[in-house]
Amino acid sequence: MTQGCYDVVIVGGGLGGAALGRALAGEGIRTLIVERESAFRDRVRGEGMMPWGVVEARALGIDRLLCEGGAHEVHGWTRYAGSAQGQCRDLVATTPGHTVCLDFYHPAMQRTLLDAAEDAGATVIRGAEFVGVERGSAPVAQLRTRSGEQRVSARLVVGADGRRSTVRRSAGFTVNQDAGRLVIAGVLLEGVDASEDSVHHFVSPSSGQAALLFPIGGQRFRAYFVTGIVQRRQPISGSRHVGEFIDACVDTGVPRDWYERVSAIGPLAAYPGADCWVDHPYHDGVVLIGDAAAASDPSWGCGLSLTLRDVRVLRDGLLGTDDWSAAAHAYAGQHDQYYGALHRVEDWLTQLIYERGPVADARRARILPCFAKEPDRAPDFPGLGPETPSDEAARRRFFVEDYDSPQCGSGAV
Ligand SMILES: Cc1cc2nc3c(=O)[nH]c(=O)nc-3n(C[C@H](O)[C@H](O)[C@H](O)COP(=O)(O)OP(=O)(O)OC[C@H]3O[C@@H](n4cnc5c(N)ncnc54)[C@H](O)[C@@H]3O)c2cc1C
């Protein structure tokens, strides 16, 4: 027996589900959000949203809301080549949207947005689990709640349930998975002695490692260490390995004295650095957004922004027509395009920074001096995201195949 009827059932009250639920409920669409957790905890997820994602947040009207919920505006992005003096980019002055990077404590962001969805009129069931879906023109979501099993029918079921999506599996989508090349470890640190008005991004191509520090306010930084699985067979994970994590970041170039008074205030966890995605994430009344549609390699920090792009594109489609199947198909087609572009460029960057061996060394020796002379050869991920050129001409330019000699600037072919 079906026990409820909504226009939309959204599974997952993370960034994607809560932002979409708020946007649709605010337009009078009967929206149910089902979230497994009763209270959010630190899952070691993204906390640094790139400027192109902040443009999406603005378009959804949630940028101010996020700031009121404790998000921290960061104006600079400082890149360090190993331990060399960093170069700080002024994000507001140099990004197309003239935007900051927005950093936040992930559980606080989830709480803020889910409460806002409820305030906008969505029904939110916390502590309930989606267990299955019957696809079709009137799909039915099966839920396990505190009061027992429930069946809820809708015009559309949205899978916003993250990288291990149950909706995706239950609806029979085929999942594509890149081979794991990288591993990313992250932990929340308090007391880091570094500027809180910049993201700090250390890259050491000679050792195939990177370290990132995203300030989230109150001298708290979400810290990540990224390396190839070839270099480090045993990922750094578990609270007793915080010292090892810090040593690895110092080895990548972060000054040791930044950590003098530091303490870990959350779990230390490691994840595979690989993409996992679905082509055309809509069929038969079930649409996927956020990590459920495409979990992009966390090493490149685009997941939050990509999730908000999904929300904005799907929202616009659903509000623009009564034919929701056509709107969801159109979203899925666009998703293939913009996610595909990100995926291509991430792959080039992974080859350049993290691959090991003589061929990779020769590639770096050819390309990196050219990037130094002509910085616009390097993709502008923070500013442009998927709009970073990623066609064949851009690929040739990235890999410096548009010159007839290895010397950068010796004459275009
Ligand atoms: C280590 C790491 C570092 C990252 N760093 C960055 C970064 O710096 N910048 C960036 O932009 N991105 C980063 N990301 C990616 C970013 O965290 C994700 O892209 C983003 O959180 C995706 O949001 P979402 O709403 O799609 O999914 P999620 O945040 O995973 O939310 C899914 C929600 O669904 C709920 N749920 C799951 N299953 C069920 C079920 N069966 N029933 C009911 N509810 C369910 C979960 O409890 C959760 O609340 C990182 C990811 C990782 C792993």
Coordinates of C-alpha atoms and ligand atoms in Angstrom, one line a residue:
M1 CA 0.0 0.0 0.0
T2 CA 1.3 3.5 -0.9
Q3 CA 1.3 5.7 2.2
G4 CA 2.3 9.1 0.9
C5 CA 2.3 11.1 -2.3
Y6 CA 4.6 13.9 -3.3
D7 CA 5.7 15.6 -6.4
V8 CA 9.4 14.9 -5.6
V9 CA 11.0 12.4 -3.2
I10 CA 14.7 13.4 -2.6
V11 CA 16.9 10.7 -1.1
G12 CA 19.7 12.3 0.9
G13 CA 19.9 15.6 2.8
G14 CA 23.5 16.5 1.9
L15 CA 24.4 19.6 -0.1
G16 CA 22.7 18.3 -3.3
G17 CA 19.5 17.0 -1.7
A18 CA 18.9 19.9 0.7
A19 CA 19.7 22.6 -1.8
L20 CA 17.4 21.0 -4.4
G21 CA 14.7 20.4 -1.8
R22 CA 14.8 24.0 -0.7
A23 CA 14.7 25.4 -4.3
L24 CA 11.7 23.2 -5.3
A25 CA 9.7 23.5 -2.1
G26 CA 10.1 27.3 -2.2
E27 CA 8.2 27.2 -5.5
G28 CA 5.3 25.3 -4.0
I29 CA 6.4 21.8 -5.3
R30 CA 5.4 19.1 -2.8
T31 CA 8.8 17.8 -1.7
L32 CA 9.9 15.0 0.6
I33 CA 13.5 14.7 1.7
V34 CA 14.6 11.5 3.4
E35 CA 17.9 11.6 5.3
R36 CA 19.5 8.6 7.0
E37 CA 21.3 10.5 9.7
S38 CA 19.5 12.2 12.6
A39 CA 22.5 14.4 13.4
F40 CA 25.4 15.1 11.1
R41 CA 29.0 14.2 11.9
D42 CA 32.4 14.8 10.4
R43 CA 32.6 12.3 7.5
V44 CA 35.8 13.9 6.0
R45 CA 34.0 15.5 3.1
G46 CA 34.6 18.6 1.0
E47 CA 34.8 21.8 2.8
G48 CA 36.3 24.1 0.2
M49 CA 33.9 25.3 -2.5
M50 CA 35.7 26.8 -5.5
P51 CA 34.7 30.2 -6.9
W52 CA 32.7 28.6 -9.8
G53 CA 30.7 26.7 -7.3
V54 CA 30.0 29.9 -5.4
V55 CA 28.6 31.3 -8.6
E56 CA 26.2 28.4 -8.6
A57 CA 25.4 29.0 -4.9
R58 CA 24.5 32.6 -5.7
A59 CA 22.2 31.4 -8.5
L60 CA 20.5 29.2 -6.1
G61 CA 20.2 31.9 -3.5
I62 CA 22.1 30.0 -0.8
D63 CA 25.4 31.9 -0.6
R64 CA 24.3 34.3 2.1
L65 CA 22.5 31.4 3.9
L66 CA 25.8 29.4 4.0
C67 CA 27.6 32.4 5.4
E68 CA 25.0 32.9 8.1
G69 CA 25.5 29.2 8.9
G70 CA 29.2 29.8 9.5
A71 CA 30.9 29.6 6.1
H72 CA 34.1 31.4 5.8
E73 CA 34.9 33.6 2.8
V74 CA 38.5 33.1 1.5
H75 CA 39.9 35.7 -0.9
G76 CA 43.2 34.1 -1.9
W77 CA 44.5 30.9 -3.4
T78 CA 48.2 30.5 -2.7
R79 CA 50.2 27.9 -4.7
Y80 CA 53.5 26.7 -3.5
A81 CA 55.9 24.7 -5.6
G82 CA 57.3 22.5 -2.8
S83 CA 58.7 24.7 -0.1
A84 CA 59.3 27.7 -2.4
Q85 CA 57.7 31.0 -1.5
G86 CA 54.0 30.8 -2.5
Q87 CA 52.2 33.0 -5.1
C88 CA 48.8 34.2 -4.0
R89 CA 46.0 34.7 -6.5
D90 CA 43.4 37.3 -5.7
L91 CA 40.2 35.3 -6.4
V92 CA 37.8 38.2 -6.5
A93 CA 39.9 40.1 -8.9
T94 CA 40.8 37.3 -11.2
T95 CA 37.8 34.9 -11.4
P96 CA 35.1 35.4 -14.0
G97 CA 32.4 35.6 -11.3
H98 CA 34.6 37.8 -9.1
T99 CA 33.9 35.4 -6.2
V100 CA 35.7 34.1 -3.2
C101 CA 36.2 30.5 -2.2
L102 CA 33.6 29.5 0.4
D103 CA 34.8 27.1 3.1
F104 CA 32.7 25.5 5.8
Y105 CA 32.5 22.8 8.3
H106 CA 30.5 20.2 6.3
P107 CA 28.1 19.0 9.0
A108 CA 27.2 22.6 9.8
M109 CA 26.5 23.3 6.1
Q110 CA 24.3 20.2 5.9
R111 CA 22.3 21.3 9.0
T112 CA 21.9 24.8 7.7
L113 CA 20.6 23.7 4.3
L114 CA 18.3 21.0 5.5
D115 CA 16.7 23.3 8.0
A116 CA 16.3 25.9 5.2
A117 CA 14.6 23.3 3.0
E118 CA 12.2 22.6 5.9
D119 CA 11.6 26.3 6.3
A120 CA 10.8 26.6 2.6
G121 CA 8.1 24.0 3.0
A122 CA 9.8 20.6 2.3
T123 CA 8.9 17.7 4.5
V124 CA 12.1 16.3 6.0
I125 CA 12.3 12.8 7.6
R126 CA 15.6 12.4 9.5
G127 CA 16.8 9.1 10.6
A128 CA 15.0 7.3 7.8
E129 CA 16.5 5.1 5.1
F130 CA 15.7 4.7 1.5
V131 CA 15.7 1.0 0.6
G132 CA 14.4 0.6 -2.9
V133 CA 12.6 2.2 -5.8
E134 CA 10.0 1.0 -8.3
R135 CA 10.8 2.9 -11.5
G136 CA 8.2 4.2 -14.0
S137 CA 6.1 7.2 -14.8
A138 CA 4.9 7.3 -11.2
P139 CA 7.9 5.9 -9.3
V140 CA 7.5 4.6 -5.7
A141 CA 10.2 5.0 -3.1
Q142 CA 10.4 2.4 -0.3
L143 CA 11.6 3.8 3.0
R144 CA 12.5 2.3 6.4
T145 CA 11.5 4.8 9.1
R146 CA 11.3 4.7 12.8
S147 CA 7.6 3.8 12.5
G148 CA 8.2 1.0 10.0
E149 CA 8.3 0.5 6.2
Q150 CA 6.7 3.1 4.0
R151 CA 6.0 3.4 0.3
V152 CA 5.8 6.9 -1.1
S153 CA 4.8 7.7 -4.7
A154 CA 6.0 10.7 -6.6
R155 CA 6.4 12.2 -10.1
L156 CA 10.1 12.0 -9.7
V157 CA 12.6 10.3 -7.3
V158 CA 15.9 12.1 -6.9
G159 CA 19.0 10.1 -5.8
A160 CA 21.1 12.6 -3.9
D161 CA 22.5 9.9 -1.6
G162 CA 26.2 10.3 -2.3
R163 CA 29.1 8.3 -3.7
R164 CA 27.7 4.9 -2.6
S165 CA 24.2 5.7 -3.8
T166 CA 21.5 3.1 -3.0
V167 CA 19.1 4.8 -5.4
R168 CA 21.6 4.4 -8.2
R169 CA 21.9 0.7 -7.5
S170 CA 18.2 0.1 -6.9
A171 CA 17.2 1.9 -10.1
G172 CA 19.7 -0.2 -12.2
F173 CA 22.1 2.5 -13.4
T174 CA 25.4 1.3 -14.8
V175 CA 28.3 2.7 -12.9
N176 CA 31.6 3.7 -14.5
Q177 CA 34.7 3.7 -12.4
D178 CA 38.2 5.0 -13.2
A179 CA 41.2 2.9 -12.1
G180 CA 42.5 4.3 -8.8
R181 CA 45.6 6.4 -9.3
L182 CA 45.6 8.6 -6.2
V183 CA 44.7 8.4 -2.6
I184 CA 43.5 11.4 -0.5
A185 CA 43.7 11.6 3.3
G186 CA 42.0 14.4 5.2
V187 CA 41.6 15.6 8.8
L188 CA 40.3 18.7 10.5
L189 CA 43.1 20.6 12.3
E190 CA 42.8 23.4 14.9
G191 CA 45.6 25.8 15.6
V192 CA 47.4 25.9 12.2
D193 CA 49.6 29.0 12.1
A194 CA 48.7 30.1 8.6
S195 CA 46.7 32.9 7.0
E196 CA 43.0 32.3 7.1
D197 CA 42.3 34.4 4.1
S198 CA 43.8 31.9 1.6
V199 CA 43.6 28.3 0.5
H200 CA 47.2 26.9 0.7
H201 CA 48.0 24.5 -2.1
F202 CA 51.4 22.8 -2.0
V203 CA 52.4 20.8 -5.0
S204 CA 55.5 18.7 -5.3
P205 CA 55.6 17.1 -8.7
S206 CA 59.0 15.6 -8.1
S207 CA 57.6 13.4 -5.4
G208 CA 54.1 13.2 -6.8
Q209 CA 52.4 14.7 -3.7
A210 CA 50.2 17.6 -2.8
A211 CA 49.0 19.1 0.4
L212 CA 46.0 21.4 0.8
L213 CA 44.8 23.5 3.7
F214 CA 41.3 25.1 3.5
P215 CA 40.6 27.6 6.3
I216 CA 37.1 27.2 7.7
G217 CA 37.4 29.9 10.5
G218 CA 38.6 29.9 14.1
Q219 CA 42.1 28.8 13.1
R220 CA 40.5 25.5 11.9
F221 CA 41.7 24.1 8.6
R222 CA 40.5 21.1 6.6
A223 CA 43.8 19.6 5.7
Y224 CA 44.3 17.1 2.8
F225 CA 47.3 15.1 1.7
V226 CA 47.2 13.6 -1.9
T227 CA 49.6 11.1 -3.4
G228 CA 49.8 8.3 -6.0
I229 CA 48.8 4.8 -4.9
V230 CA 52.2 3.7 -6.3
Q231 CA 54.1 5.9 -3.9
R232 CA 52.2 5.0 -0.8
R233 CA 50.6 1.5 -0.7
Q234 CA 49.3 2.0 2.9
P235 CA 46.9 5.0 3.0
I236 CA 47.3 7.3 6.0
S237 CA 44.1 6.7 8.0
G238 CA 43.0 6.5 11.6
S239 CA 43.6 9.0 14.4
R240 CA 46.9 7.6 15.6
H241 CA 48.4 8.4 12.3
V242 CA 48.0 12.2 12.5
G243 CA 51.8 12.6 13.1
E244 CA 52.5 10.7 10.0
F245 CA 49.9 12.8 8.1
I246 CA 51.7 16.0 9.2
D247 CA 55.1 14.6 8.3
A248 CA 53.8 13.8 4.8
C249 CA 52.5 17.4 4.4
V250 CA 55.8 18.8 5.6
D251 CA 57.6 16.6 3.1
T252 CA 55.4 18.2 0.4
G253 CA 56.5 21.7 1.4
V254 CA 54.2 22.9 4.2
P255 CA 56.4 24.7 6.9
R256 CA 56.8 22.5 10.0
D257 CA 56.2 25.5 12.3
W258 CA 52.6 25.9 11.0
Y259 CA 51.8 22.7 13.0
E260 CA 53.5 23.6 16.2
R261 CA 50.3 24.2 18.2
V262 CA 48.0 22.0 16.1
S263 CA 45.5 19.4 17.3
A264 CA 43.3 17.1 15.3
I265 CA 39.6 17.7 16.0
G266 CA 38.0 15.1 13.8
P267 CA 38.7 11.7 12.3
L268 CA 41.6 11.1 9.9
A269 CA 40.3 9.1 6.9
A270 CA 41.6 8.3 3.4
Y271 CA 39.6 7.8 0.2
P272 CA 40.5 6.6 -3.3
G273 CA 41.3 9.4 -5.7
A274 CA 39.3 8.2 -8.7
D275 CA 36.1 9.2 -10.5
C276 CA 32.9 7.1 -10.3
W277 CA 30.0 8.2 -12.5
V278 CA 26.9 7.4 -14.5
D279 CA 26.3 8.3 -18.1
H280 CA 23.0 10.1 -18.6
P281 CA 21.9 10.1 -15.0
Y282 CA 18.1 9.8 -15.6
H283 CA 15.7 7.0 -16.5
D284 CA 12.2 6.0 -15.8
G285 CA 11.3 8.5 -13.2
V286 CA 14.6 8.4 -11.3
V287 CA 17.3 11.1 -11.6
L288 CA 20.7 11.3 -9.9
I289 CA 22.5 14.4 -8.7
G290 CA 25.7 15.2 -6.9
D291 CA 28.1 12.4 -6.0
A292 CA 25.4 9.8 -6.9
A293 CA 25.6 11.0 -10.5
A294 CA 29.3 11.7 -10.6
A295 CA 31.8 11.6 -7.7
S296 CA 34.7 13.4 -9.2
D297 CA 38.1 12.6 -7.9
P298 CA 38.2 14.5 -4.5
S299 CA 41.9 15.3 -5.1
W300 CA 40.8 18.1 -7.5
G301 CA 38.2 19.6 -5.1
C302 CA 35.3 20.1 -7.5
G303 CA 32.6 17.9 -6.0
L304 CA 30.7 20.6 -4.1
S305 CA 30.7 22.9 -7.1
L306 CA 29.6 20.1 -9.4
T307 CA 26.8 19.2 -7.1
L308 CA 25.5 22.7 -7.1
R309 CA 25.7 22.9 -10.9
D310 CA 23.5 19.7 -10.9
V311 CA 21.0 21.3 -8.6
R312 CA 20.8 24.5 -10.6
V313 CA 20.4 22.8 -13.9
L314 CA 17.8 20.3 -12.7
R315 CA 15.9 23.0 -10.8
D316 CA 15.7 25.3 -13.9
G317 CA 14.5 22.4 -16.0
L318 CA 11.8 21.2 -13.6
L319 CA 10.5 24.7 -13.0
G320 CA 10.5 25.5 -16.7
T321 CA 8.1 22.7 -17.9
D322 CA 5.4 20.3 -16.8
D323 CA 7.0 17.6 -18.8
W324 CA 9.4 16.4 -16.0
S325 CA 10.6 13.4 -18.0
A326 CA 11.8 15.7 -20.7
A327 CA 13.3 18.1 -18.2
A328 CA 15.2 15.3 -16.4
H329 CA 16.5 13.9 -19.8
A330 CA 17.7 17.4 -20.7
Y331 CA 19.5 17.7 -17.3
A332 CA 21.1 14.3 -17.9
G333 CA 22.4 15.4 -21.3
Q334 CA 23.9 18.6 -20.0
H335 CA 25.4 16.6 -17.1
D336 CA 27.3 14.4 -19.5
Q337 CA 28.7 17.5 -21.2
Y338 CA 29.9 19.5 -18.2
Y339 CA 31.0 16.6 -16.0
G340 CA 32.8 15.1 -19.1
A341 CA 34.7 18.4 -19.5
L342 CA 35.8 18.3 -15.8
H343 CA 36.8 14.7 -16.0
R344 CA 39.0 15.2 -19.1
V345 CA 40.9 18.1 -17.5
E346 CA 41.3 16.3 -14.2
D347 CA 42.9 13.4 -16.1
W348 CA 45.4 15.7 -17.8
L349 CA 46.3 17.3 -14.4
T350 CA 46.7 13.9 -12.8
Q351 CA 49.0 12.7 -15.5
L352 CA 51.1 15.9 -15.2
I353 CA 51.4 16.1 -11.4
Y354 CA 51.2 12.6 -10.1
E355 CA 52.5 10.1 -12.8
R356 CA 55.9 8.6 -12.0
G357 CA 58.8 7.4 -14.2
P358 CA 61.1 8.8 -16.9
V359 CA 58.2 9.5 -19.4
A360 CA 56.3 11.5 -16.8
D361 CA 59.5 13.3 -15.7
A362 CA 60.2 14.3 -19.3
R363 CA 56.6 15.5 -19.7
R364 CA 56.9 17.7 -16.6
A365 CA 60.3 19.1 -17.8
R366 CA 58.7 20.1 -21.1
I367 CA 55.4 21.5 -19.7
L368 CA 56.0 23.1 -16.4
P369 CA 58.4 25.8 -17.7
C370 CA 55.8 26.6 -20.3
F371 CA 53.2 27.0 -17.7
A372 CA 55.5 29.4 -15.8
K373 CA 56.0 31.5 -19.0
E374 CA 52.4 31.3 -20.2
P375 CA 50.1 30.7 -17.2
D376 CA 47.0 30.6 -19.3
R377 CA 48.1 27.1 -20.6
A378 CA 47.2 25.7 -17.2
P379 CA 43.4 25.1 -16.7
D380 CA 41.7 27.6 -14.4
F381 CA 39.7 25.1 -12.3
P382 CA 38.9 27.5 -9.4
G383 CA 37.5 30.2 -11.8
L384 CA 36.1 28.3 -14.8
G385 CA 35.4 24.7 -13.6
P386 CA 33.8 22.8 -16.5
E387 CA 34.0 25.9 -18.7
T388 CA 37.8 25.5 -18.7
P389 CA 38.6 24.6 -22.4
S390 CA 38.9 20.9 -22.7
D391 CA 38.7 20.2 -26.5
E392 CA 41.5 18.8 -28.6
A393 CA 43.1 22.2 -29.1
A394 CA 43.1 22.8 -25.4
R395 CA 44.6 19.3 -24.8
R396 CA 47.4 20.1 -27.3
R397 CA 48.0 23.4 -25.6
F398 CA 48.1 21.8 -22.1
F399 CA 50.6 19.1 -23.2
V400 CA 52.6 21.7 -25.2
E401 CA 52.0 19.8 -28.4
D402 CA 51.4 23.1 -30.3
Y403 CA 55.1 23.9 -30.6
D404 CA 57.5 22.3 -33.0
S405 CA 60.3 22.3 -30.5
P406 CA 60.4 21.3 -26.8
Q407 CA 61.4 24.9 -26.0
C408 CA 58.3 26.8 -25.0
G409 CA 57.7 29.8 -27.2
S410 CA 60.0 28.6 -30.1
G411 CA 57.2 28.9 -32.7
A412 CA 53.7 27.5 -33.0
V413 CA 53.1 24.6 -35.4
Ligands
LIG1 C1 38.2 13.2 1.2 C2 37.2 14.1 0.4 C3 37.6 15.4 0.2 C4 36.8 16.2 -0.6 N1 37.2 17.5 -0.8 C5 36.4 18.3 -1.5 C6 36.8 19.7 -1.7 O1 37.7 20.2 -1.1 N2 36.0 20.5 -2.4 C7 34.9 20.0 -3.1 O2 34.2 20.7 -3.8 N3 34.5 18.7 -2.9 C8 35.2 17.9 -2.1 N4 34.8 16.6 -1.9 C9 33.5 16.1 -2.6 C10 32.3 16.6 -1.8 O3 32.4 16.2 -0.4 C11 31.1 15.9 -2.4 O4 31.1 16.1 -3.8 C12 29.7 16.4 -1.9 O5 29.7 16.3 -0.5 C13 28.6 15.7 -2.6 O6 27.4 16.1 -2.0 P1 26.1 15.1 -2.1 O7 25.0 15.9 -1.5 O8 26.0 14.7 -3.5 O9 26.4 13.8 -1.3 P2 26.7 13.6 0.3 O10 27.4 14.8 0.8 O11 27.4 12.3 0.4 O12 25.3 13.5 0.9 C14 24.5 12.4 0.8 C15 23.5 12.3 1.9 O13 22.6 11.2 1.7 C16 22.4 10.5 2.9 N5 22.1 9.1 2.5 C17 23.0 8.1 2.0 N6 22.3 7.0 1.7 C18 21.0 7.2 2.2 C19 19.9 6.3 2.2 N7 19.9 5.1 1.7 N8 18.8 6.8 2.7 C20 18.7 8.1 3.2 N9 19.8 8.9 3.1 C21 20.9 8.5 2.7 C22 23.7 10.6 3.6 O14 23.6 10.4 5.0 C23 24.1 12.0 3.3 O15 23.6 13.0 4.2 C24 35.6 15.7 -1.2 C25 35.2 14.4 -1.0 C26 36.0 13.6 -0.2 C27 35.6 12.1 0.0

